[in-house]
mmCIF file with all atom_site columns, C-alpha atoms in Angstrom:
data_model
loop_
_atom_site.group_PDB
_atom_site.id
_atom_site.type_symbol
_atom_site.label_atom_id
_atom_site.label_alt_id
_atom_site.label_comp_id
_atom_site.label_asym_id
_atom_site.label_entity_id
_atom_site.label_seq_id
_atom_site.pdbx_PDB_ins_code
_atom_site.Cartn_x
_atom_site.Cartn_y
_atom_site.Cartn_z
_atom_site.occupancy
_atom_site.B_iso_or_equiv
_atom_site.pdbx_formal_charge
_atom_site.auth_seq_id
_atom_site.auth_comp_id
_atom_site.auth_asym_id
_atom_site.auth_atom_id
_atom_site.pdbx_PDB_model_num
ATOM 1   C CA . UNK A 1 1   ? 15.372  4.959  5.065  1.00 76.00 ? 158 UNK A CA 1
ATOM 2   C CA . UNK A 1 2   ? 12.341  4.514  7.285  1.00 84.00 ? 159 UNK A CA 1
ATOM 3   C CA . UNK A 1 3   ? 13.996  2.761  10.187 1.00 91.00 ? 160 UNK A CA 1
ATOM 4   C CA . UNK A 1 4   ? 12.026  0.909  12.902 1.00 91.00 ? 161 UNK A CA 1
ATOM 5   C CA . UNK A 1 5   ? 14.700  1.426  15.571 1.00 95.00 ? 162 UNK A CA 1
ATOM 6   C CA . UNK A 1 6   ? 13.195  4.426  17.411 1.00 96.00 ? 163 UNK A CA 1
ATOM 7   C CA . UNK A 1 7   ? 9.797   2.738  17.650 1.00 92.00 ? 164 UNK A CA 1
ATOM 8   C CA . UNK A 1 8   ? 11.448  -0.492 18.843 1.00 93.00 ? 165 UNK A CA 1
ATOM 9   C CA . UNK A 1 9   ? 13.379  1.467  21.478 1.00 96.00 ? 166 UNK A CA 1
ATOM 10  C CA . UNK A 1 10  ? 10.152  3.089  22.700 1.00 95.00 ? 167 UNK A CA 1
ATOM 11  C CA . UNK A 1 11  ? 8.406   -0.298 22.871 1.00 92.00 ? 168 UNK A CA 1
ATOM 12  C CA . UNK A 1 12  ? 11.293  -1.799 24.824 1.00 93.00 ? 169 UNK A CA 1
ATOM 13  C CA . UNK A 1 13  ? 11.298  1.115  27.271 1.00 95.00 ? 170 UNK A CA 1
ATOM 14  C CA . UNK A 1 14  ? 7.559   0.661  27.735 1.00 94.00 ? 171 UNK A CA 1
ATOM 15  C CA . UNK A 1 15  ? 8.079   -2.926 28.850 1.00 89.00 ? 172 UNK A CA 1
ATOM 16  C CA . UNK A 1 16  ? 4.960   -4.073 27.023 1.00 71.00 ? 173 UNK A CA 1
ATOM 17  C CA . UNK A 1 17  ? 4.969   -7.791 26.313 1.00 69.00 ? 174 UNK A CA 1
ATOM 18  C CA . UNK A 1 18  ? 1.644   -7.706 24.444 1.00 68.00 ? 175 UNK A CA 1
ATOM 19  C CA . UNK A 1 19  ? -1.056  -5.214 23.408 1.00 69.00 ? 176 UNK A CA 1
ATOM 20  C CA . UNK A 1 20  ? -3.228  -5.985 26.425 1.00 73.00 ? 177 UNK A CA 1
ATOM 21  C CA . UNK A 1 21  ? -0.519  -4.885 28.843 1.00 78.00 ? 178 UNK A CA 1
ATOM 22  C CA . UNK A 1 22  ? -0.197  -1.216 29.848 1.00 87.00 ? 179 UNK A CA 1
ATOM 23  C CA . UNK A 1 23  ? 2.950   0.491  28.538 1.00 90.00 ? 180 UNK A CA 1
ATOM 24  C CA . UNK A 1 24  ? 5.162   2.559  30.829 1.00 93.00 ? 181 UNK A CA 1
ATOM 25  C CA . UNK A 1 25  ? 6.189   4.692  27.845 1.00 95.00 ? 182 UNK A CA 1
ATOM 26  C CA . UNK A 1 26  ? 6.537   7.693  27.631 1.00 95.00 ? 183 UNK A CA 1
ATOM 27  C CA . UNK A 1 27  ? 6.347   8.250  31.395 1.00 96.00 ? 184 UNK A CA 1
ATOM 28  C CA . UNK A 1 28  ? 9.428   6.056  31.863 1.00 96.00 ? 185 UNK A CA 1
ATOM 29  C CA . UNK A 1 29  ? 11.517  8.750  30.132 1.00 97.00 ? 186 UNK A CA 1
ATOM 30  C CA . UNK A 1 30  ? 11.282  11.016 33.187 1.00 97.00 ? 187 UNK A CA 1
ATOM 31  C CA . UNK A 1 31  ? 13.240  8.511  35.278 1.00 97.00 ? 188 UNK A CA 1
ATOM 32  C CA . UNK A 1 32  ? 16.141  7.926  32.871 1.00 97.00 ? 189 UNK A CA 1
ATOM 33  C CA . UNK A 1 33  ? 19.586  9.025  33.983 1.00 97.00 ? 190 UNK A CA 1
ATOM 34  C CA . UNK A 1 34  ? 21.972  10.889 31.687 1.00 97.00 ? 191 UNK A CA 1
ATOM 35  C CA . UNK A 1 35  ? 24.013  7.687  31.416 1.00 98.00 ? 192 UNK A CA 1
ATOM 36  C CA . UNK A 1 36  ? 20.944  5.644  30.391 1.00 98.00 ? 193 UNK A CA 1
ATOM 37  C CA . UNK A 1 37  ? 20.014  8.251  27.776 1.00 98.00 ? 194 UNK A CA 1
ATOM 38  C CA . UNK A 1 38  ? 23.546  8.183  26.373 1.00 98.00 ? 195 UNK A CA 1
ATOM 39  C CA . UNK A 1 39  ? 23.444  4.368  26.261 1.00 98.00 ? 196 UNK A CA 1
ATOM 40  C CA . UNK A 1 40  ? 20.167  4.496  24.299 1.00 98.00 ? 197 UNK A CA 1
ATOM 41  C CA . UNK A 1 41  ? 21.725  6.893  21.800 1.00 97.00 ? 198 UNK A CA 1
ATOM 42  C CA . UNK A 1 42  ? 24.868  4.778  21.471 1.00 97.00 ? 199 UNK A CA 1
ATOM 43  C CA . UNK A 1 43  ? 22.715  1.696  20.920 1.00 97.00 ? 200 UNK A CA 1
ATOM 44  C CA . UNK A 1 44  ? 20.709  3.453  18.186 1.00 96.00 ? 201 UNK A CA 1
ATOM 45  C CA . UNK A 1 45  ? 23.874  4.593  16.413 1.00 95.00 ? 202 UNK A CA 1
ATOM 46  C CA . UNK A 1 46  ? 25.301  1.062  16.573 1.00 94.00 ? 203 UNK A CA 1
ATOM 47  C CA . UNK A 1 47  ? 22.063  -0.625 15.418 1.00 94.00 ? 204 UNK A CA 1
ATOM 48  C CA . UNK A 1 48  ? 21.705  1.719  12.447 1.00 93.00 ? 205 UNK A CA 1
ATOM 49  C CA . UNK A 1 49  ? 25.371  1.513  11.416 1.00 91.00 ? 206 UNK A CA 1
ATOM 50  C CA . UNK A 1 50  ? 24.479  -0.909 8.608  1.00 90.00 ? 207 UNK A CA 1
ATOM 51  C CA . UNK A 1 51  ? 22.273  1.790  7.037  1.00 87.00 ? 208 UNK A CA 1
ATOM 52  C CA . UNK A 1 52  ? 25.173  4.229  6.744  1.00 85.00 ? 209 UNK A CA 1
ATOM 53  C CA . UNK A 1 53  ? 27.029  3.237  3.576  1.00 84.00 ? 210 UNK A CA 1
ATOM 54  C CA . UNK A 1 54  ? 29.209  6.356  3.364  1.00 86.00 ? 211 UNK A CA 1
ATOM 55  C CA . UNK A 1 55  ? 31.491  8.147  5.782  1.00 83.00 ? 212 UNK A CA 1
ATOM 56  C CA . UNK A 1 56  ? 29.146  11.135 5.974  1.00 86.00 ? 213 UNK A CA 1
ATOM 57  C CA . UNK A 1 57  ? 28.638  12.581 9.480  1.00 83.00 ? 214 UNK A CA 1
ATOM 58  C CA . UNK A 1 58  ? 24.809  12.585 9.174  1.00 86.00 ? 215 UNK A CA 1
ATOM 59  C CA . UNK A 1 59  ? 22.102  10.238 7.977  1.00 88.00 ? 216 UNK A CA 1
ATOM 60  C CA . UNK A 1 60  ? 18.326  10.493 7.810  1.00 91.00 ? 217 UNK A CA 1
ATOM 61  C CA . UNK A 1 61  ? 15.835  8.251  9.549  1.00 93.00 ? 218 UNK A CA 1
ATOM 62  C CA . UNK A 1 62  ? 12.657  9.287  7.769  1.00 90.00 ? 219 UNK A CA 1
ATOM 63  C CA . UNK A 1 63  ? 10.174  7.073  9.613  1.00 89.00 ? 220 UNK A CA 1
ATOM 64  C CA . UNK A 1 64  ? 6.983   9.197  9.582  1.00 86.00 ? 221 UNK A CA 1
ATOM 65  C CA . UNK A 1 65  ? 5.866   8.006  13.022 1.00 90.00 ? 222 UNK A CA 1
ATOM 66  C CA . UNK A 1 66  ? 9.071   9.197  14.711 1.00 94.00 ? 223 UNK A CA 1
ATOM 67  C CA . UNK A 1 67  ? 7.260   12.449 15.560 1.00 96.00 ? 224 UNK A CA 1
ATOM 68  C CA . UNK A 1 68  ? 5.598   10.503 18.380 1.00 96.00 ? 225 UNK A CA 1
ATOM 69  C CA . UNK A 1 69  ? 9.020   9.949  19.932 1.00 97.00 ? 226 UNK A CA 1
ATOM 70  C CA . UNK A 1 70  ? 10.657  13.376 19.716 1.00 98.00 ? 227 UNK A CA 1
ATOM 71  C CA . UNK A 1 71  ? 11.102  13.432 23.498 1.00 97.00 ? 228 UNK A CA 1
ATOM 72  C CA . UNK A 1 72  ? 12.974  10.128 23.381 1.00 98.00 ? 229 UNK A CA 1
ATOM 73  C CA . UNK A 1 73  ? 15.033  11.230 20.388 1.00 98.00 ? 230 UNK A CA 1
ATOM 74  C CA . UNK A 1 74  ? 16.094  14.456 22.134 1.00 97.00 ? 231 UNK A CA 1
ATOM 75  C CA . UNK A 1 75  ? 17.142  12.517 25.260 1.00 97.00 ? 232 UNK A CA 1
ATOM 76  C CA . UNK A 1 76  ? 19.015  9.738  23.464 1.00 98.00 ? 233 UNK A CA 1
ATOM 77  C CA . UNK A 1 77  ? 20.431  11.781 20.596 1.00 97.00 ? 234 UNK A CA 1
ATOM 78  C CA . UNK A 1 78  ? 20.676  15.373 21.838 1.00 97.00 ? 235 UNK A CA 1
ATOM 79  C CA . UNK A 1 79  ? 22.598  16.501 18.743 1.00 95.00 ? 236 UNK A CA 1
ATOM 80  C CA . UNK A 1 80  ? 20.094  15.023 16.300 1.00 95.00 ? 237 UNK A CA 1
ATOM 81  C CA . UNK A 1 81  ? 18.502  17.445 13.878 1.00 95.00 ? 238 UNK A CA 1
ATOM 82  C CA . UNK A 1 82  ? 14.739  17.034 13.781 1.00 96.00 ? 239 UNK A CA 1
ATOM 83  C CA . UNK A 1 83  ? 12.947  18.103 10.617 1.00 96.00 ? 240 UNK A CA 1
ATOM 84  C CA . UNK A 1 84  ? 9.169   18.374 10.439 1.00 96.00 ? 241 UNK A CA 1
ATOM 85  C CA . UNK A 1 85  ? 8.432   18.126 6.708  1.00 93.00 ? 242 UNK A CA 1
ATOM 86  C CA . UNK A 1 86  ? 4.791   19.141 6.681  1.00 93.00 ? 243 UNK A CA 1
ATOM 87  C CA . UNK A 1 87  ? 2.439   18.968 3.751  1.00 92.00 ? 244 UNK A CA 1
ATOM 88  C CA . UNK A 1 88  ? -0.983  20.503 3.357  1.00 93.00 ? 245 UNK A CA 1
ATOM 89  C CA . UNK A 1 89  ? -3.386  18.385 5.460  1.00 94.00 ? 246 UNK A CA 1
ATOM 90  C CA . UNK A 1 90  ? -5.508  17.371 2.460  1.00 94.00 ? 247 UNK A CA 1
ATOM 91  C CA . UNK A 1 91  ? -2.464  16.330 0.393  1.00 93.00 ? 248 UNK A CA 1
ATOM 92  C CA . UNK A 1 92  ? -0.930  14.453 3.298  1.00 92.00 ? 249 UNK A CA 1
ATOM 93  C CA . UNK A 1 93  ? -4.096  12.659 4.330  1.00 93.00 ? 250 UNK A CA 1
ATOM 94  C CA . UNK A 1 94  ? -5.150  11.757 0.792  1.00 93.00 ? 251 UNK A CA 1
ATOM 95  C CA . UNK A 1 95  ? -1.722  10.334 -0.081 1.00 91.00 ? 252 UNK A CA 1
ATOM 96  C CA . UNK A 1 96  ? -1.894  8.128  3.032  1.00 91.00 ? 253 UNK A CA 1
ATOM 97  C CA . UNK A 1 97  ? -5.503  7.131  2.385  1.00 93.00 ? 254 UNK A CA 1
ATOM 98  C CA . UNK A 1 98  ? -4.852  5.991  -1.201 1.00 92.00 ? 255 UNK A CA 1
ATOM 99  C CA . UNK A 1 99  ? -1.729  4.016  -0.239 1.00 89.00 ? 256 UNK A CA 1
ATOM 100 C CA . UNK A 1 100 ? -2.151  0.336  0.641  1.00 85.00 ? 257 UNK A CA 1
ATOM 101 C CA . UNK A 1 101 ? 0.443   -0.071 3.395  1.00 82.00 ? 258 UNK A CA 1
ATOM 102 C CA . UNK A 1 102 ? 1.697   -3.568 4.149  1.00 73.00 ? 259 UNK A CA 1
ATOM 103 C CA . UNK A 1 103 ? 1.408   -3.030 7.906  1.00 73.00 ? 260 UNK A CA 1
ATOM 104 C CA . UNK A 1 104 ? 1.491   -0.537 10.750 1.00 74.00 ? 261 UNK A CA 1
ATOM 105 C CA . UNK A 1 105 ? -0.585  2.334  9.357  1.00 85.00 ? 262 UNK A CA 1
ATOM 106 C CA . UNK A 1 106 ? -4.130  1.261  10.236 1.00 88.00 ? 263 UNK A CA 1
ATOM 107 C CA . UNK A 1 107 ? -5.314  4.823  10.720 1.00 91.00 ? 264 UNK A CA 1
ATOM 108 C CA . UNK A 1 108 ? -4.923  5.425  6.953  1.00 92.00 ? 265 UNK A CA 1
ATOM 109 C CA . UNK A 1 109 ? -7.864  3.220  5.971  1.00 92.00 ? 266 UNK A CA 1
ATOM 110 C CA . UNK A 1 110 ? -10.538 5.606  7.253  1.00 92.00 ? 267 UNK A CA 1
ATOM 111 C CA . UNK A 1 111 ? -10.888 9.266  6.295  1.00 94.00 ? 268 UNK A CA 1
ATOM 112 C CA . UNK A 1 112 ? -12.099 10.060 9.808  1.00 95.00 ? 269 UNK A CA 1
ATOM 113 C CA . UNK A 1 113 ? -9.152  8.284  11.436 1.00 95.00 ? 270 UNK A CA 1
ATOM 114 C CA . UNK A 1 114 ? -6.551  9.764  9.133  1.00 95.00 ? 271 UNK A CA 1
ATOM 115 C CA . UNK A 1 115 ? -7.958  13.268 9.681  1.00 96.00 ? 272 UNK A CA 1
ATOM 116 C CA . UNK A 1 116 ? -7.881  12.790 13.439 1.00 97.00 ? 273 UNK A CA 1
ATOM 117 C CA . UNK A 1 117 ? -4.331  11.404 13.261 1.00 95.00 ? 274 UNK A CA 1
ATOM 118 C CA . UNK A 1 118 ? -3.141  14.457 11.305 1.00 96.00 ? 275 UNK A CA 1
ATOM 119 C CA . UNK A 1 119 ? -4.822  16.765 13.804 1.00 97.00 ? 276 UNK A CA 1
ATOM 120 C CA . UNK A 1 120 ? -3.147  14.943 16.701 1.00 97.00 ? 277 UNK A CA 1
ATOM 121 C CA . UNK A 1 121 ? 0.221   15.132 14.901 1.00 97.00 ? 278 UNK A CA 1
ATOM 122 C CA . UNK A 1 122 ? -0.109  18.908 14.416 1.00 97.00 ? 279 UNK A CA 1
ATOM 123 C CA . UNK A 1 123 ? -1.157  19.331 18.052 1.00 97.00 ? 280 UNK A CA 1
ATOM 124 C CA . UNK A 1 124 ? 1.803   17.284 19.313 1.00 97.00 ? 281 UNK A CA 1
ATOM 125 C CA . UNK A 1 125 ? 4.210   19.291 17.156 1.00 97.00 ? 282 UNK A CA 1
ATOM 126 C CA . UNK A 1 126 ? 2.785   22.491 18.675 1.00 97.00 ? 283 UNK A CA 1
ATOM 127 C CA . UNK A 1 127 ? 3.547   21.009 22.101 1.00 97.00 ? 284 UNK A CA 1
ATOM 128 C CA . UNK A 1 128 ? 7.140   20.192 21.116 1.00 97.00 ? 285 UNK A CA 1
ATOM 129 C CA . UNK A 1 129 ? 7.575   23.707 19.713 1.00 96.00 ? 286 UNK A CA 1
ATOM 130 C CA . UNK A 1 130 ? 6.610   25.031 23.154 1.00 97.00 ? 287 UNK A CA 1
ATOM 131 C CA . UNK A 1 131 ? 8.826   22.727 25.231 1.00 96.00 ? 288 UNK A CA 1
ATOM 132 C CA . UNK A 1 132 ? 11.750  22.535 22.773 1.00 95.00 ? 289 UNK A CA 1
ATOM 133 C CA . UNK A 1 133 ? 11.820  25.998 21.213 1.00 96.00 ? 290 UNK A CA 1
ATOM 134 C CA . UNK A 1 134 ? 14.024  26.188 18.144 1.00 95.00 ? 291 UNK A CA 1
ATOM 135 C CA . UNK A 1 135 ? 14.893  22.461 18.195 1.00 95.00 ? 292 UNK A CA 1
ATOM 136 C CA . UNK A 1 136 ? 12.594  21.390 15.352 1.00 96.00 ? 293 UNK A CA 1
ATOM 137 C CA . UNK A 1 137 ? 13.142  22.693 11.838 1.00 96.00 ? 294 UNK A CA 1
ATOM 138 C CA . UNK A 1 138 ? 9.861   22.874 9.968  1.00 96.00 ? 295 UNK A CA 1
ATOM 139 C CA . UNK A 1 139 ? 9.547   22.797 6.204  1.00 95.00 ? 296 UNK A CA 1
ATOM 140 C CA . UNK A 1 140 ? 6.036   23.387 4.876  1.00 93.00 ? 297 UNK A CA 1
ATOM 141 C CA . UNK A 1 141 ? 5.224   22.504 1.283  1.00 88.00 ? 298 UNK A CA 1
ATOM 142 C CA . UNK A 1 142 ? 2.266   23.763 -0.745 1.00 78.00 ? 299 UNK A CA 1
ATOM 143 C CA . UNK A 1 143 ? 1.238   20.320 -1.962 1.00 67.00 ? 300 UNK A CA 1
#
């Protein structure tokens, strides 16, 4: 499923009470101890337990915006497998643009914004490839 737990964890770490307040995230990650990181991972596993209906050792959190939190994911869940399922920019952007999301995807309602968002996503993934070599499995589709 597309789980909100990683984004909620990031918001909580940022200490933001409202949108007007400055968030301490992601800078706050640099000050976390190994014990705090482990506690975050344990909390995520416990919170998402209800989503795991089988005894399988893995499950998928396919929230598209989790790419913004790869640093947090690697700290809290160091054994997590991260998959970057990347579509052609035009296919990806058009599918988002034509979709009427209930909430949380405001950038999809403008072609300029969605194009910029995709560019920023690709740039951030390039950064993570450099700082976490071999830790992100990328699958690129033609459509």
